[in-house]
XYZ file of C-alpha atoms in Angstrom:
417
model
C 25.223 16.359 -24.558
C 22.715 19.291 -24.608
C 20.949 20.094 -21.490
C 17.707 18.187 -22.545
C 19.870 15.327 -22.553
C 21.431 15.667 -19.275
C 18.048 16.607 -17.511
C 16.517 13.441 -19.143
C 19.562 11.114 -17.628
C 19.400 12.897 -14.057
C 15.640 12.257 -14.125
C 15.239 8.751 -15.278
C 18.570 8.595 -12.340
C 16.459 10.141 -10.007
C 13.154 8.203 -10.369
C 15.553 4.666 -10.433
C 17.023 5.696 -7.169
C 13.722 6.763 -5.744
C 12.278 3.292 -6.597
C 15.270 1.296 -5.233
C 15.191 3.328 -1.600
C 11.856 2.614 -1.442
C 11.858 -0.970 -2.129
C 14.720 -1.510 0.324
C 12.950 0.247 3.022
C 9.853 -1.507 2.151
C 11.612 -4.957 2.413
C 13.578 -3.806 5.699
C 10.460 -2.634 7.183
C 8.304 -5.696 6.353
C 11.155 -7.804 7.930
C 11.069 -5.663 11.242
C 7.427 -5.769 11.517
C 6.524 -9.414 10.424
C 4.222 -9.640 13.468
C 2.231 -6.609 12.471
C 2.207 -6.384 8.991
C -0.048 -9.329 7.924
C -3.706 -10.298 6.489
C -6.219 -11.010 9.775
C -8.836 -13.604 8.595
C -6.789 -14.360 5.560
C -8.362 -17.258 4.893
C -11.620 -15.092 3.790
C -9.250 -14.701 0.713
C -8.914 -18.127 -0.168
C -11.139 -17.883 -3.297
C -9.211 -14.674 -4.625
C -6.052 -17.052 -3.535
C -7.277 -19.820 -5.824
C -8.115 -17.410 -8.904
C -4.153 -16.312 -8.442
C -3.208 -19.495 -8.650
C -4.644 -20.150 -12.101
C -3.546 -16.397 -13.305
C -1.483 -17.866 -16.086
C -4.730 -18.830 -17.964
C -6.782 -15.931 -16.630
C -7.365 -12.368 -15.973
C -7.740 -11.531 -12.408
C -9.560 -8.710 -11.415
C -9.109 -6.124 -8.344
C -10.883 -3.232 -7.085
C -9.223 -1.001 -4.554
C -11.811 1.571 -3.540
C -11.208 4.609 -1.363
C -10.775 8.343 -1.103
C -8.189 10.788 -1.249
C -5.487 8.334 -0.594
C -6.412 5.781 -3.444
C -7.194 9.175 -5.998
C -3.802 10.418 -6.138
C -2.345 7.110 -7.384
C 0.853 6.047 -5.424
C -0.657 3.904 -3.422
C -2.565 1.792 -5.110
C -0.176 2.096 -8.245
C 2.836 0.730 -5.817
C 0.331 -2.481 -4.603
C -1.080 -3.034 -8.138
C 2.142 -2.913 -9.899
C 3.965 -5.295 -7.409
C 0.926 -7.960 -8.242
C 1.490 -7.436 -11.465
C 5.155 -8.028 -11.550
C 4.479 -11.701 -9.554
C 1.558 -12.483 -11.551
C 1.310 -11.355 -14.613
C -0.099 -7.731 -16.218
C -3.489 -7.692 -17.872
C -3.532 -4.067 -18.306
C -3.736 -0.556 -16.853
C -7.156 -1.355 -15.603
C -9.642 1.585 -14.535
C -8.679 5.337 -16.024
C -10.888 8.765 -15.896
C -9.906 11.960 -16.951
C -9.092 13.886 -13.685
C -7.285 16.621 -14.943
C -10.162 17.623 -17.076
C -12.326 17.530 -14.026
C -10.207 19.929 -12.325
C -8.793 17.558 -9.679
C -5.505 15.597 -9.087
C -4.943 11.914 -10.486
C -2.558 9.510 -10.943
C 0.476 10.853 -12.965
C 1.015 7.828 -15.285
C -1.741 8.938 -17.804
C -3.509 12.477 -18.566
C -6.345 12.991 -20.910
C -6.868 16.047 -23.411
C -9.975 17.495 -25.062
C -11.524 19.715 -27.199
C -14.287 21.122 -25.461
C -14.605 22.412 -21.536
C -15.838 19.714 -19.182
C -17.758 20.386 -15.737
C -17.790 17.553 -13.071
C -19.798 15.947 -10.366
C -18.295 13.677 -7.808
C -20.241 11.278 -5.179
C -19.061 13.995 -2.458
C -21.059 16.637 -3.820
C -24.527 17.521 -2.049
C -25.964 19.076 -5.206
C -25.499 16.657 -8.306
C -26.482 17.314 -11.693
C -25.418 14.465 -13.020
C -25.213 10.691 -11.273
C -21.373 10.159 -11.034
C -21.513 6.383 -12.140
C -18.942 3.590 -11.731
C -15.766 5.976 -10.882
C -17.807 8.040 -8.540
C -17.198 11.212 -10.937
C -18.224 11.865 -14.113
C -17.695 14.882 -16.852
C -20.306 16.063 -18.814
C -20.067 18.963 -21.586
C -22.841 20.077 -24.189
C -20.796 19.874 -27.110
C -22.444 18.161 -30.087
C -19.237 16.217 -31.365
C -16.717 16.052 -28.116
C -13.205 14.538 -28.258
C -11.448 12.901 -25.515
C -7.422 11.669 -25.932
C -6.167 9.278 -23.721
C -1.959 9.834 -23.589
C -0.301 6.810 -21.309
C 2.960 7.903 -20.105
C 4.084 5.078 -18.290
C 6.297 7.127 -15.683
C 5.701 4.902 -12.814
C 6.416 1.018 -14.222
C 2.579 0.583 -14.899
C 2.126 -0.980 -18.047
C 0.602 1.836 -20.577
C -0.005 -0.920 -23.712
C -3.629 -0.900 -24.942
C -5.082 -3.263 -27.202
C -8.654 -3.392 -25.468
C -10.334 -0.072 -24.144
C -14.113 -0.244 -22.683
C -15.399 3.417 -22.508
C -18.255 4.225 -20.349
C -20.447 7.130 -21.490
C -24.119 8.251 -22.080
C -24.728 10.717 -25.058
C -28.456 11.333 -24.309
C -29.258 9.853 -27.688
C -28.717 6.242 -29.103
C -27.515 7.431 -32.726
C -24.257 8.660 -31.698
C -21.435 7.547 -33.974
C -18.453 6.617 -32.101
C -14.941 6.973 -34.067
C -11.513 6.136 -32.726
C -8.367 5.992 -35.410
C -6.638 2.545 -35.667
C -9.641 0.415 -33.934
C -12.652 -1.358 -34.308
C -15.586 0.087 -32.387
C -18.759 -1.977 -30.825
C -21.341 0.138 -29.072
C -23.184 -1.787 -26.490
C -25.813 -0.704 -23.258
C -23.293 -0.563 -20.275
C -23.468 -3.739 -18.201
C -25.249 -1.933 -15.305
C -28.628 -0.030 -15.019
C -29.290 3.574 -16.004
C -30.441 5.726 -18.867
C -31.702 3.731 -21.687
C -28.801 5.826 -23.656
C -26.145 4.966 -21.090
C -23.427 2.847 -23.412
C -20.228 1.354 -23.244
C -17.820 1.306 -26.687
C -15.439 -1.189 -26.755
C -12.168 -0.304 -29.003
C -10.514 -3.554 -30.167
C -7.010 -2.256 -31.574
C -5.144 -3.822 -34.647
C -1.852 -2.856 -32.512
C -0.872 -1.993 -29.390
C -1.255 1.582 -28.562
C -0.321 3.801 -25.367
C -2.281 7.087 -26.735
C -5.730 7.193 -28.666
C -8.456 9.911 -29.455
C -12.004 8.695 -29.731
C -14.716 11.271 -30.850
C -18.342 10.980 -30.778
C -20.617 12.716 -33.080
C -24.394 13.326 -33.812
C -24.708 13.993 -30.247
C -27.021 16.819 -31.081
C -28.553 19.002 -28.041
C -28.052 16.197 -25.324
C -25.755 16.580 -22.719
C -22.874 14.000 -23.174
C -21.295 12.448 -20.135
C -18.050 10.584 -19.754
C -17.830 8.249 -16.789
C -14.592 6.543 -17.541
C -12.373 3.462 -18.968
C -11.189 0.211 -18.619
C -7.829 -0.668 -20.627
C -6.346 -3.854 -21.322
C -3.438 -5.292 -23.255
C -4.651 -8.605 -23.989
C -2.371 -10.714 -21.866
C -3.664 -12.762 -18.523
C -2.785 -12.011 -15.255
C -3.934 -8.942 -12.658
C -5.809 -6.229 -13.809
C -5.744 -3.747 -10.932
C -8.888 -1.319 -10.784
C -8.210 2.056 -8.515
C -10.997 4.718 -7.565
C -10.989 6.755 -5.177
C -12.795 10.236 -4.623
C -11.390 12.726 -2.392
C -13.254 13.246 0.651
C -15.110 9.984 0.187
C -16.707 7.759 3.077
C -18.316 4.349 3.024
C -21.896 6.199 2.751
C -21.167 8.127 -0.542
C -20.421 5.033 -2.510
C -23.800 3.714 -0.980
C -26.120 6.558 -1.315
C -26.090 7.548 -4.989
C -27.361 5.450 -7.489
C -25.191 3.462 -9.723
C -21.913 3.625 -8.329
C -20.861 0.671 -6.108
C -23.313 -1.156 -7.827
C -21.982 -0.441 -11.693
C -18.704 -0.731 -10.083
C -19.133 -4.650 -9.225
C -21.155 -4.779 -13.151
C -18.623 -3.248 -14.800
C -15.546 -4.448 -13.318
C -16.410 -7.828 -12.461
C -13.889 -8.119 -9.396
C -12.703 -11.290 -7.529
C -11.061 -9.227 -4.761
C -12.554 -5.733 -3.558
C -9.964 -3.860 -1.274
C -11.621 -0.851 0.416
C -9.282 1.702 2.208
C -12.049 4.098 3.687
C -12.578 5.555 7.177
C -10.273 8.419 7.369
C -13.218 11.173 6.578
C -14.906 9.041 8.786
C -12.613 9.503 11.315
C -12.940 13.372 10.764
C -16.820 13.810 10.424
C -18.128 13.499 13.944
C -20.110 10.803 13.244
C -20.273 7.908 15.868
C -19.530 4.355 15.883
C -22.699 3.232 15.530
C -23.464 5.363 12.703
C -20.217 4.064 10.918
C -20.963 0.702 11.537
C -24.005 1.109 9.618
C -22.341 2.709 6.722
C -19.531 -0.205 6.714
C -22.182 -2.971 6.938
C -24.361 -1.120 3.922
C -21.534 -1.186 1.483
C -20.304 -4.387 2.301
C -24.178 -5.763 1.898
C -24.155 -4.050 -1.399
C -21.234 -5.609 -2.688
C -22.179 -9.344 -1.511
C -25.518 -8.895 -3.433
C -23.735 -7.762 -6.600
C -21.055 -10.347 -6.518
C -21.893 -13.087 -3.782
C -18.169 -14.822 -4.189
C -16.147 -12.025 -4.112
C -13.584 -11.758 -1.315
C -13.275 -8.449 0.549
C -10.498 -6.927 2.125
C -11.342 -4.160 4.576
C -7.879 -1.741 5.382
C -7.625 0.499 8.311
C -6.544 4.474 8.217
C -3.259 5.398 8.638
C -2.449 7.040 12.340
C -3.670 10.652 10.800
C -3.530 13.961 13.547
C -5.656 16.861 14.243
C -3.393 20.047 13.825
C -3.865 23.497 15.724
C -2.195 26.889 14.254
C -1.529 29.287 16.859
C -0.634 33.030 15.489
C 2.107 34.848 17.214
C 4.080 38.236 16.142
C 7.835 38.397 15.824
C 9.773 41.678 15.383
C 12.082 41.581 11.799
C 13.739 44.529 11.452
C 11.741 47.612 12.564
C 8.211 45.540 11.912
C 6.006 43.130 13.499
C 5.247 40.249 11.248
C 2.727 37.488 11.892
C 3.584 33.956 11.828
C 1.935 30.941 12.636
C 2.958 28.137 14.925
C 1.556 24.303 14.194
C 1.160 21.760 16.611
C -0.149 18.139 15.838
C -2.093 15.936 18.435
C -3.934 12.780 18.390
C -7.667 12.013 16.917
C -8.973 9.359 18.921
C -11.504 8.581 16.303
C -8.609 7.115 14.145
C -8.489 4.416 17.032
C -12.365 4.509 16.840
C -12.593 3.595 13.577
C -9.774 1.220 13.102
C -11.283 -0.720 15.621
C -14.491 -0.374 14.495
C -13.052 -2.106 10.669
C -11.585 -4.784 12.791
C -14.052 -5.924 14.826
C -16.609 -5.634 11.818
C -13.975 -7.557 9.886
C -14.010 -10.533 12.533
C -17.678 -10.772 12.913
C -18.469 -10.803 9.504
C -15.579 -13.055 8.300
C -14.125 -10.582 6.065
C -10.241 -10.040 5.401
C -8.323 -7.297 7.259
C -5.155 -5.150 6.904
C -4.543 -3.450 10.094
C -2.402 -0.291 8.624
C -2.695 1.545 11.402
C -0.932 -0.537 13.710
C 1.744 -1.317 10.839
C 2.178 2.412 10.403
C 2.465 3.111 14.081
C 4.930 0.080 14.430
C 6.904 1.750 11.530
C 6.619 5.486 12.598
C 10.584 6.489 12.068
C 10.247 4.981 8.520
C 7.173 7.167 7.985
C 8.112 10.256 9.750
C 9.408 12.004 6.877
C 6.746 11.070 4.406
C 3.805 13.123 6.018
C 2.083 15.978 4.232
C 1.973 18.994 6.179
C -2.037 18.172 7.525
C -0.678 14.747 8.868
C -3.345 12.997 7.543
C -1.835 12.385 3.982
C 1.807 11.120 2.535
C 4.234 12.047 0.369
C 4.277 10.082 -2.668
C 7.231 7.967 -1.061
C 5.046 7.522 2.187
C 2.079 6.391 -0.078
C 4.531 3.940 -2.355
C 5.826 2.153 1.026
C 2.137 1.779 2.001
C 1.658 0.357 -1.211
C 4.371 -2.115 -1.106
C 3.449 -2.887 2.263
C -0.445 -4.115 1.414
C 1.501 -6.157 -1.407
C 4.004 -7.896 1.252
C 1.252 -8.665 3.405
C -1.003 -10.207 0.326
C 2.254 -11.931 -0.602
C 2.876 -13.717 2.896
C -0.729 -14.617 3.003
C -0.786 -16.111 -0.367
C 2.366 -18.201 0.463
C 0.588 -19.675 3.650
C -2.548 -20.415 1.390
C 0.222 -22.573 -0.972
C 1.627 -24.393 2.214
C -1.842 -24.862 3.674
C -3.361 -26.721 -0.052
């Protein structure tokens, strides 16, 4: 066997061992923290659970909204993948060319392009373009931009595509959209915006894991691309994850055509909101944060009156301090740094605020902060150096625990019927 073949076998073995290990740890942890790993006010999810009960003949859409904990993909992919294993897989859901925007994203797909792009995000103070449904947009002055999607399926998410919906604004209504192997239909986007804001629906004659789309006759207009929804033609769970590094509740509300556009484009039956970490480092008081949470929840309910909402509390993040010290190495002194971690009281404040708000407004709540603390030893080796983010293994464990909490509440719903 050549070296490439050996490397591939080692990689497959490693991935298999990692997934089995994470799954085993999560199952053991869920059993030992059953009192903590629950959905509070889970009766608020009954409309969503009723949809799950009919999933064999329907597509159930879930939107998982958040910050950097979501943008990297490991957390929502673990939750979404487990739900799809149980209830059926309707496709990859929302995808965006993060790599073309110069930032990190899920590692199970990648986009390529013939042109260079600029990007704006909802957190940017000075934005040239509105970010749209994904909270981020790429744009170019090219008259004929090309985008190619490449599904990898490395982390177990389904990469088979029979239909893709691409959201874009070419600045002109006369643009031509070409995708080899697909029948293309261009219609106005299903949410307000400029007169040229469009959705191209690509229906493939056979399942694809890669495809390329070219826009022609764009002239001198700025071309904007907002992201895509990928489906495989099956019934089941369509799990959309949208996260922006540094995002807070206020960012999704204050920018036109972001939160409202998500609701209209994705039509979720369940919205999971995993925000609060950045609020805890912002210096904002409880009253200001609560107003921002309320604004987001109200806007979602205005757009989708029958949607169920699940708030999750942030991890038990810490603050860090770095102190320099000098140490003699040989004949010279060198500067080293000692890093210390200490609690961030605002994390507890935000956690309690989200719990109280959920209870007062009849929303479901997953108190991950409590689970994180109860499982301190399980997460001990999974923190990143900043003790704010997790490693891939930590996020996979978090995602599996959210699935277990949802599964437990769904089982209770079935028993109570």
